[in-house]
Tab-separated table of C-alpha atoms in Angstrom:
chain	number	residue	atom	x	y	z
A	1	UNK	CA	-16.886	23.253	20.947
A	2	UNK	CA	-15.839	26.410	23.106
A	3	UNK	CA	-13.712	26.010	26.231
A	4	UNK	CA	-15.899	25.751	29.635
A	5	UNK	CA	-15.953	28.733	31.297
A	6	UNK	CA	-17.385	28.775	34.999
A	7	UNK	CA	-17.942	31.665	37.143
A	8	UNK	CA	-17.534	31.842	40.743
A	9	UNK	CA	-18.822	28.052	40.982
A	10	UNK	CA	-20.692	26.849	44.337
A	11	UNK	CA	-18.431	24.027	43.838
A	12	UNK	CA	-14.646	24.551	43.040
A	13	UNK	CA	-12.958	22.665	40.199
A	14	UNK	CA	-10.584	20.229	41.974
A	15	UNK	CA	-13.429	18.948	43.948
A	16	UNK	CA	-14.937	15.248	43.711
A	17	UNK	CA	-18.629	14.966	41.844
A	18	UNK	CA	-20.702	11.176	42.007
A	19	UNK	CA	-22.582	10.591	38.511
A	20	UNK	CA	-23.973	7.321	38.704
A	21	UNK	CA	-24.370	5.216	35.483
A	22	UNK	CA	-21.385	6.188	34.153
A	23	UNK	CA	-21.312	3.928	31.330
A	24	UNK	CA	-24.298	5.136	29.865
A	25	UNK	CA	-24.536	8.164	26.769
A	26	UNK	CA	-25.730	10.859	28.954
A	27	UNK	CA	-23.319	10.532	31.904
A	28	UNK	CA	-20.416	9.550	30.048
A	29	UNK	CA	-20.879	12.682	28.444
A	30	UNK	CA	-21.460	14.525	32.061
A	31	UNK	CA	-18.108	12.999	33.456
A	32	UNK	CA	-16.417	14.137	30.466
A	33	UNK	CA	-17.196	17.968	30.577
A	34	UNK	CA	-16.881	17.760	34.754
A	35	UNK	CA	-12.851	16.247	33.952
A	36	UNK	CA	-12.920	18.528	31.045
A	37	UNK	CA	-13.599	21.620	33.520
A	38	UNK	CA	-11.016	20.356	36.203
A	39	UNK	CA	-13.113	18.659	38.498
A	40	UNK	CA	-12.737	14.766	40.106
A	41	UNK	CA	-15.518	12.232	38.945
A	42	UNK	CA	-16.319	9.248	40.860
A	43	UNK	CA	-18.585	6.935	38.875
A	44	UNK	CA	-20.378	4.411	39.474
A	45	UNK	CA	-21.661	1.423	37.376
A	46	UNK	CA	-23.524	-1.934	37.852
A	47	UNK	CA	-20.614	-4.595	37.304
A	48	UNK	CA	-17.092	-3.537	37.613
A	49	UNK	CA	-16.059	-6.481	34.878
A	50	UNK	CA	-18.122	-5.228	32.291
A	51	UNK	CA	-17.702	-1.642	32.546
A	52	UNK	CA	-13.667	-2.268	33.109
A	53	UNK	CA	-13.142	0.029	29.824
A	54	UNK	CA	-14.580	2.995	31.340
A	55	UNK	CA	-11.255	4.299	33.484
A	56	UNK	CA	-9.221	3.766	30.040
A	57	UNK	CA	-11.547	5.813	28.769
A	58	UNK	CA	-11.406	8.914	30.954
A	59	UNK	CA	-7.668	8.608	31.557
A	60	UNK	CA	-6.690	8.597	27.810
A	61	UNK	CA	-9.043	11.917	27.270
A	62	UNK	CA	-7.973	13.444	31.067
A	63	UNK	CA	-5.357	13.674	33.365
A	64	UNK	CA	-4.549	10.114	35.390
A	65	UNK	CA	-5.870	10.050	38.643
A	66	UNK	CA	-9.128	12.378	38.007
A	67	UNK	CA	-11.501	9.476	37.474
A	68	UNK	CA	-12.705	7.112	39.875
A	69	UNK	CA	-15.065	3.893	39.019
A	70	UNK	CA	-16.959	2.219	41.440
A	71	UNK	CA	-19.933	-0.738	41.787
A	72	UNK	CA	-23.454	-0.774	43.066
A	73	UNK	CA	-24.533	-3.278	41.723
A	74	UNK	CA	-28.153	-3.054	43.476
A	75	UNK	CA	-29.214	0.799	43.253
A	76	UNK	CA	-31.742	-0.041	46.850
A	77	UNK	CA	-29.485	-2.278	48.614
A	78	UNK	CA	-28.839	-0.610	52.313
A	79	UNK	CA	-25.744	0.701	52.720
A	80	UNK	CA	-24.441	1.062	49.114
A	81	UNK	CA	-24.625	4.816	48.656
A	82	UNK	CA	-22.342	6.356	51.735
A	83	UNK	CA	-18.643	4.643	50.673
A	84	UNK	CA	-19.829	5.794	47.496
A	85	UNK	CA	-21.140	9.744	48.518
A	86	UNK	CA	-18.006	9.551	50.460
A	87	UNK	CA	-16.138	13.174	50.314
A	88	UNK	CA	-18.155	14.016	47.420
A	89	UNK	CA	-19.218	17.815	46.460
A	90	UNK	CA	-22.374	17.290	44.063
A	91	UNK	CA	-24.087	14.456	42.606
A	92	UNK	CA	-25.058	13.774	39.228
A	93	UNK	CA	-27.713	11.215	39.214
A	94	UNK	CA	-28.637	9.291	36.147
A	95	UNK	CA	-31.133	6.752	35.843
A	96	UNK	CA	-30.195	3.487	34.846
A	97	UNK	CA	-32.881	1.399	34.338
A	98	UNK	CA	-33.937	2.838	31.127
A	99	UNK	CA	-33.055	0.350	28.980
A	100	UNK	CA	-35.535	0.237	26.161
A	101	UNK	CA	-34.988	-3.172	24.955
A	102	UNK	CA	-34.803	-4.803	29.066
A	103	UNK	CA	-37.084	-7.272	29.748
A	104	UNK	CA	-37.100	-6.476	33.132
A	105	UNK	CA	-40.354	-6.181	34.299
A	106	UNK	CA	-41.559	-2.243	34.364
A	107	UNK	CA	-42.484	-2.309	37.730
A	108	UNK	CA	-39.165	-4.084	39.102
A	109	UNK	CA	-37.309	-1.106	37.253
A	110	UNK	CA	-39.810	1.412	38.553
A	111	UNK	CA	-39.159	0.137	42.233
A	112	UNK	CA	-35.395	-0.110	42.509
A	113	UNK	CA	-35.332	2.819	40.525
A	114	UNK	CA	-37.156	4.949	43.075
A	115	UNK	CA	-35.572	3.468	46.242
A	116	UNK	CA	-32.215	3.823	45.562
A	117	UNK	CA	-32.809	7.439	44.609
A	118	UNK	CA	-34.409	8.423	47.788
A	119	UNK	CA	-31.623	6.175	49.442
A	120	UNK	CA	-29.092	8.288	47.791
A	121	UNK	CA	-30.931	11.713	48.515
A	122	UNK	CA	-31.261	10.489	52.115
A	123	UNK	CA	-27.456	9.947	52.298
A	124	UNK	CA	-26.445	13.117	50.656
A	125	UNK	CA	-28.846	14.804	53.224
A	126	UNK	CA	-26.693	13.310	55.949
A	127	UNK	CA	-23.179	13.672	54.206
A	128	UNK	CA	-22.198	17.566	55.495
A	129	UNK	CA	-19.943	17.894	52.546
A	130	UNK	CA	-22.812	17.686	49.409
A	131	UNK	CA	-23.828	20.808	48.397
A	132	UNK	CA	-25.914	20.468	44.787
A	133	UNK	CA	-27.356	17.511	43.560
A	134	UNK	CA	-29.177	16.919	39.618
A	135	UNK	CA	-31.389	14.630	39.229
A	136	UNK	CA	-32.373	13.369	35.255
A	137	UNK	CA	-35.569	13.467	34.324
A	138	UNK	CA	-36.973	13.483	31.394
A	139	UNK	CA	-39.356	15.716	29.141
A	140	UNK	CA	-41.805	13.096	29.476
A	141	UNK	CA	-41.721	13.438	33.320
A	142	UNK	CA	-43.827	16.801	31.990
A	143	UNK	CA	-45.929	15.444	28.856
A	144	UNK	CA	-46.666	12.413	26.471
A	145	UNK	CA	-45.780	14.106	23.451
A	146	UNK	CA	-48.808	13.764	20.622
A	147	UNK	CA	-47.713	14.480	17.216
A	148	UNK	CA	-49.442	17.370	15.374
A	149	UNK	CA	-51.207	18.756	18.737
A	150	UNK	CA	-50.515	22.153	19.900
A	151	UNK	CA	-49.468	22.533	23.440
A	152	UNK	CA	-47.447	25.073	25.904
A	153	UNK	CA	-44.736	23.561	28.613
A	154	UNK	CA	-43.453	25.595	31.320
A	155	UNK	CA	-41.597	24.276	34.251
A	156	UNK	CA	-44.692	23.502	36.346
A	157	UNK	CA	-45.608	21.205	33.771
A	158	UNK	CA	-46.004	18.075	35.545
A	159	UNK	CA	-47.070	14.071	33.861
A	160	UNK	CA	-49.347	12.881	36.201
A	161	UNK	CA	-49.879	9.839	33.823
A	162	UNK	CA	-46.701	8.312	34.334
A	163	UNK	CA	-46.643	6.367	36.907
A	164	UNK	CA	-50.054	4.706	35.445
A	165	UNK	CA	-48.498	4.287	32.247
A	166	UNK	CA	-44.975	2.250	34.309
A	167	UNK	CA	-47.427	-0.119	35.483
A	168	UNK	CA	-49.968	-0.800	32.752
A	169	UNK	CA	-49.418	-4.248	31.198
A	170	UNK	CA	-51.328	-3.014	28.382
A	171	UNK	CA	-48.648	-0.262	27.086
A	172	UNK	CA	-46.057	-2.096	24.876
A	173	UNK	CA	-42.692	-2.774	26.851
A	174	UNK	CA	-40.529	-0.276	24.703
A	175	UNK	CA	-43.232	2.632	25.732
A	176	UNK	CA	-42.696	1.836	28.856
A	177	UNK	CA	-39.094	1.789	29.252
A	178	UNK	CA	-39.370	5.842	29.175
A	179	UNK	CA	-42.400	5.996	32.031
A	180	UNK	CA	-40.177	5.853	35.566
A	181	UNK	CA	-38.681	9.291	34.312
A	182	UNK	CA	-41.511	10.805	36.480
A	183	UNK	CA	-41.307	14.324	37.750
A	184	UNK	CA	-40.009	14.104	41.398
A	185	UNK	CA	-40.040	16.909	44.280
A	186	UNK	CA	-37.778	17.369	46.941
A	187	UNK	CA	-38.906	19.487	49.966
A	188	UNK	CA	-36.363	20.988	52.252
A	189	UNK	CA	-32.999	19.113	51.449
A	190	UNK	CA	-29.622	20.261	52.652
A	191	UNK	CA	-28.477	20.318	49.405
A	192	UNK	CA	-29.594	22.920	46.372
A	193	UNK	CA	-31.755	20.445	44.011
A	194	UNK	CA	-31.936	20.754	39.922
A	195	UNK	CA	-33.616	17.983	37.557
A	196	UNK	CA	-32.583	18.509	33.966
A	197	UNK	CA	-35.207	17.142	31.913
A	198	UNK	CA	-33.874	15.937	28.480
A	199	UNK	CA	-35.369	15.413	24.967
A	200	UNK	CA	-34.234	12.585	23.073
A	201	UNK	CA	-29.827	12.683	23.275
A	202	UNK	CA	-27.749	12.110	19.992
A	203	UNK	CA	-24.400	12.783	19.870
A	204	UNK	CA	-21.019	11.170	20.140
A	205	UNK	CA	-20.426	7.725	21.232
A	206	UNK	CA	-17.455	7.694	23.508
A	207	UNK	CA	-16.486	4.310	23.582
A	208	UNK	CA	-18.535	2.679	20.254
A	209	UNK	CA	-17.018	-0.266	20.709
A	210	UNK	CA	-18.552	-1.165	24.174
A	211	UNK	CA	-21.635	1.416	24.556
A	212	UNK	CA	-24.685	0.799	23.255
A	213	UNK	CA	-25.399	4.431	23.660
A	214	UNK	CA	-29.323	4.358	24.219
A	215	UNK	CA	-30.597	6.685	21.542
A	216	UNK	CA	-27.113	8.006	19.861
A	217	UNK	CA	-27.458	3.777	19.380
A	218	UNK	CA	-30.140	3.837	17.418
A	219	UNK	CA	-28.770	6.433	15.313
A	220	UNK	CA	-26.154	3.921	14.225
A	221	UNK	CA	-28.937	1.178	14.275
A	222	UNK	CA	-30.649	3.594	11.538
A	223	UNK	CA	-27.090	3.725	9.665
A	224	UNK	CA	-26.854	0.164	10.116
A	225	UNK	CA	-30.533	-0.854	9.266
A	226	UNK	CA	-30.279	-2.977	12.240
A	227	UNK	CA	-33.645	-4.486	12.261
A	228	UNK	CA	-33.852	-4.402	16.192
A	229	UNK	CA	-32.957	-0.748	16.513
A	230	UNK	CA	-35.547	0.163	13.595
A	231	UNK	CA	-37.957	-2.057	15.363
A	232	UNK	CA	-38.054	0.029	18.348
A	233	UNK	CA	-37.461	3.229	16.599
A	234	UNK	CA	-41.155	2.872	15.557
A	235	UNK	CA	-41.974	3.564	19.588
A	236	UNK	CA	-39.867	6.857	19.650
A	237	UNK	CA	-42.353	9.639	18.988
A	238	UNK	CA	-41.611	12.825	17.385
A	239	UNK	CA	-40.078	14.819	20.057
A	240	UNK	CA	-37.283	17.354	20.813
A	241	UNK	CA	-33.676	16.581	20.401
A	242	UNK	CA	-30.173	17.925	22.163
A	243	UNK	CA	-26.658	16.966	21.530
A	244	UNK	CA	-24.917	14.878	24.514
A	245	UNK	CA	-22.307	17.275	24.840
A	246	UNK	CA	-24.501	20.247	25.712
A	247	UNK	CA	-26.360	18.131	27.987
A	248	UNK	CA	-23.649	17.562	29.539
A	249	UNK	CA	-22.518	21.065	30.450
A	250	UNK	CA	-26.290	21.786	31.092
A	251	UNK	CA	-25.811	19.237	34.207
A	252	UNK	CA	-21.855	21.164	34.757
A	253	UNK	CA	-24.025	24.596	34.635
A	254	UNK	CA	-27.220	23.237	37.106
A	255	UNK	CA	-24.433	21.816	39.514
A	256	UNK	CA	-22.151	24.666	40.301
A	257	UNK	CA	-23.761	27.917	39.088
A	258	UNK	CA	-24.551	29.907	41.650
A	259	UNK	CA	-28.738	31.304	42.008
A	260	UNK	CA	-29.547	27.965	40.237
A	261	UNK	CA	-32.099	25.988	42.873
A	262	UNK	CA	-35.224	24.152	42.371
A	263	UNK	CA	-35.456	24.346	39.058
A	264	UNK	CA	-36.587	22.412	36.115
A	265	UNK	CA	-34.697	22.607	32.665
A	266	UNK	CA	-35.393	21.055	29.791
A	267	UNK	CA	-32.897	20.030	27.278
A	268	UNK	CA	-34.960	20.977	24.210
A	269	UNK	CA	-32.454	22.102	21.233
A	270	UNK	CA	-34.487	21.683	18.496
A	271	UNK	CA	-37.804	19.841	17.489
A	272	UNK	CA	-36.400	16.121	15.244
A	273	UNK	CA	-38.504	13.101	14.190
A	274	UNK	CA	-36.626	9.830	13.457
A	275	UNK	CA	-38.520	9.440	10.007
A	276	UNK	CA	-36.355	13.571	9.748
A	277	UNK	CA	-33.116	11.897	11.161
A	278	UNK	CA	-33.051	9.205	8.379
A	279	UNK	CA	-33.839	11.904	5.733
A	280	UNK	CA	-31.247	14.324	6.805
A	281	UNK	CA	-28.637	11.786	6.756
A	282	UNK	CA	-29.368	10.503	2.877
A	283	UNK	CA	-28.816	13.936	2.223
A	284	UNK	CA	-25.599	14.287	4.099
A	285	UNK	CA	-24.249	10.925	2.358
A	286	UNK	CA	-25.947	9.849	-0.387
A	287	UNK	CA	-23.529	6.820	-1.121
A	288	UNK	CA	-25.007	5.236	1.914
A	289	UNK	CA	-28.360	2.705	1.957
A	290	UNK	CA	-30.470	4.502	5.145
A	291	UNK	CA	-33.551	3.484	5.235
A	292	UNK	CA	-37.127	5.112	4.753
A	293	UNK	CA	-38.985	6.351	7.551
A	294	UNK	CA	-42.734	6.218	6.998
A	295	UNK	CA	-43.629	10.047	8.532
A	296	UNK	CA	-45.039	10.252	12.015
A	297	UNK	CA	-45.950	13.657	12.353
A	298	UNK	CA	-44.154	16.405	13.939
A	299	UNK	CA	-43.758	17.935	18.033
A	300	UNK	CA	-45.379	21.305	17.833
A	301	UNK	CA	-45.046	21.312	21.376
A	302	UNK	CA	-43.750	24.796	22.517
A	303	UNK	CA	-41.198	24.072	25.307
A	304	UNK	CA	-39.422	26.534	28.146
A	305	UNK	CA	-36.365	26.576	26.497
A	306	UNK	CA	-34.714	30.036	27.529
A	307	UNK	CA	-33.572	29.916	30.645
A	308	UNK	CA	-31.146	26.448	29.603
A	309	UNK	CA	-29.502	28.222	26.738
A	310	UNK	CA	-29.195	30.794	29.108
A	311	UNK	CA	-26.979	28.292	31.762
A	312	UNK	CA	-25.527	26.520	28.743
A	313	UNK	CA	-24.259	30.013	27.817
A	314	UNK	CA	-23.246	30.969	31.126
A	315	UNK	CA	-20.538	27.673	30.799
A	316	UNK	CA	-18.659	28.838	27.959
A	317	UNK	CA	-21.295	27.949	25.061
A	318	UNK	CA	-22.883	30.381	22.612
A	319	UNK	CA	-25.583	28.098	20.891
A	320	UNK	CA	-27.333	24.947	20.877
A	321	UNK	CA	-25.242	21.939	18.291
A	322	UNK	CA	-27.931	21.532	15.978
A	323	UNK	CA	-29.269	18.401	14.515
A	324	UNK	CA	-27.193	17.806	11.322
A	325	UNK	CA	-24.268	18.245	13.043
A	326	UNK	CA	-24.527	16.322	16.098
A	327	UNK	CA	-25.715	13.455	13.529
A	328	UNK	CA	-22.958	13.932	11.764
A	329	UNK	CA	-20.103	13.312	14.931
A	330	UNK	CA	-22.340	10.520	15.872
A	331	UNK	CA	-21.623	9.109	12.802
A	332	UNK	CA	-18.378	9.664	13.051
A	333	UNK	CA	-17.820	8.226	16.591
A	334	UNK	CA	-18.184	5.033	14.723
A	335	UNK	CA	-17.445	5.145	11.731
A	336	UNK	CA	-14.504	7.617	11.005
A	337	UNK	CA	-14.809	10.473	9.263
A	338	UNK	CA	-16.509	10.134	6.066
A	339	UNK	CA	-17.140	12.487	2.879
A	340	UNK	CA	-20.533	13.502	2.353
């Protein structure tokens, strides 16, 4: 992967950025391109305890003293968000409640989820020193993908189904999971707003021995033929895939670049199915037992994807990491590095 280049960033490296859920795939990934381009990181997590591996982490890829991990434990409880928007730059927010195999109740997710967002945009609109904040969406904040059905997303491109779909009983609990991901709009904050809006992530696990790493998870589920992960695997729909690590500096490029405001960008590499994911990697090791997908159709779903490569360029990076190969560092995150 090519150095990070930044030019003339609204926000100068040295400075401290928030990314909540630090533990998870996708902001692991974000604090590790914001330490990688010489910023601060404060994270924050759920329980301290169980998330003690985290500042190991950071400080055995980045310089000591860089990272900073800290608990809210209760994403709507008053008061939680200023100690933690404290002297902070930008925010990175990432959702946390999108655990696909919770049994949480939907609408308990969908609620705390929601409240402690606005209670963190209502802090950073108080807190003089924020200047850019990024929310994560999703692409299904935009559409339910339908295999095998032609259809055009631009930026406007809003899901007005999913809210209904968060809150009917009806729609199986690992559909669901995906549904609070709803498009959100922020009028007049004091702070320049971006919501990156990605496809399904695969890509390196950073810590495989204590991340379940949401979909990079169910790769190795797949490798594993891990009945649970290829149980819900079933619910993912073909989609649109991106690599972790270019999600990341998508996030890096929406928070500092400068002329970047209000917009939408979806992290749409290319178009992947599961059933494709378990084919591509019997091909790529065929001494290993992966299991058969039965086909599911394909996304033919034509997505606004220039103006992200664009920004991902614009940070050092000439090209998307295709499929194959971000399947193959996954595997290799976990298992080692194995001939083909």
């Amino acid at each position: 992967m090519a150095p990070t280049k930044l030019t003339n960033p609204i926000i100068a490296p040295g400075s401290l950025i928030l990314v909540t859920g630090v533990n998870g795939l996708i902001a692991s990934h974000i604090a590790d391109q914001l330490l990688a381009a010489g910023y601060r990181v404060r994270g924050t997590v759920r329980d301290l305890v169980k998330s003690s591996w985290v500042t190991p982490l950071f400080e055995s890829r980045h310089r000591p003293g860089d990272f900073e991990l800290i608990q809210v434990a209760d994403l709507a409880e008053p008061g939680v968000w200023p100690p933690a928007v404290k002297n902070v730059a930008g925010i990175i927010t990432v959702a946390a409640s999108a655990d696909l195999t919770s049994t949480k109740p939907v609408d308990d997710n969908v609620k705390e989820e929601v409240e402690g967002f606005y209670a963190l945009l209502d802090t950073a609109n108080k807190t003089r020193t924020v200047k850019s904040v990024v929310y994560t969406s999703s692409v299904w904040a935009a559409w339910d993908p339908v295999p095998n059905t032609p259809r055009v997303v631009i930026e406007k491109t809003y899901n007005d189904q999913a809210v209904k779909v968060a809150a009917d009983p009806a729609i199986p609990q690992a559909e669901k999971g995906i549904a609070p991901f709803m498009a959100v709009k922020v009028k007049d904050p004091s702070f320049r707003f971006n919501s990156i809006l990605p496809g399904t992530v695969i890509g390196p696990i950073l810590e495989p021995d204590k991340q379940p790493a949401s979909t990079a998870g169910f790769v190795r589920g797949l490798w594993n033929s891990d009945p649970r992960s290829l149980a819900i695997i079933k619910h993912v729909a073909p989609l649109w895939f991106i690599d972790a690590r270019d999600n990341a500096r998508l996030y890096l490029a929406a928070l500092t670049t400068p002329g970047v405001e209000g917009e939408r960008l979806f992290g749409c590499a290319e178009r992947f199915s599961f059933p494709q994911v378990s084919k591509l990697l019997r091909e790529a090791y065929p001494g290993k037992d992966v299991p058969t997908l039965e086909d599911d159709g394909w996304d033919v779903t034509e997505m606004p994807t220039a103006r992200p490569l664009e920004l991902l360029r614009s940070v050092g990076q000439g090209e998307w990491t295709g499929l194959l190969q971000s399947l193959k560092d996954t595997i290799e995150s976990f298992e080692g590095k194995i001939s083909s």
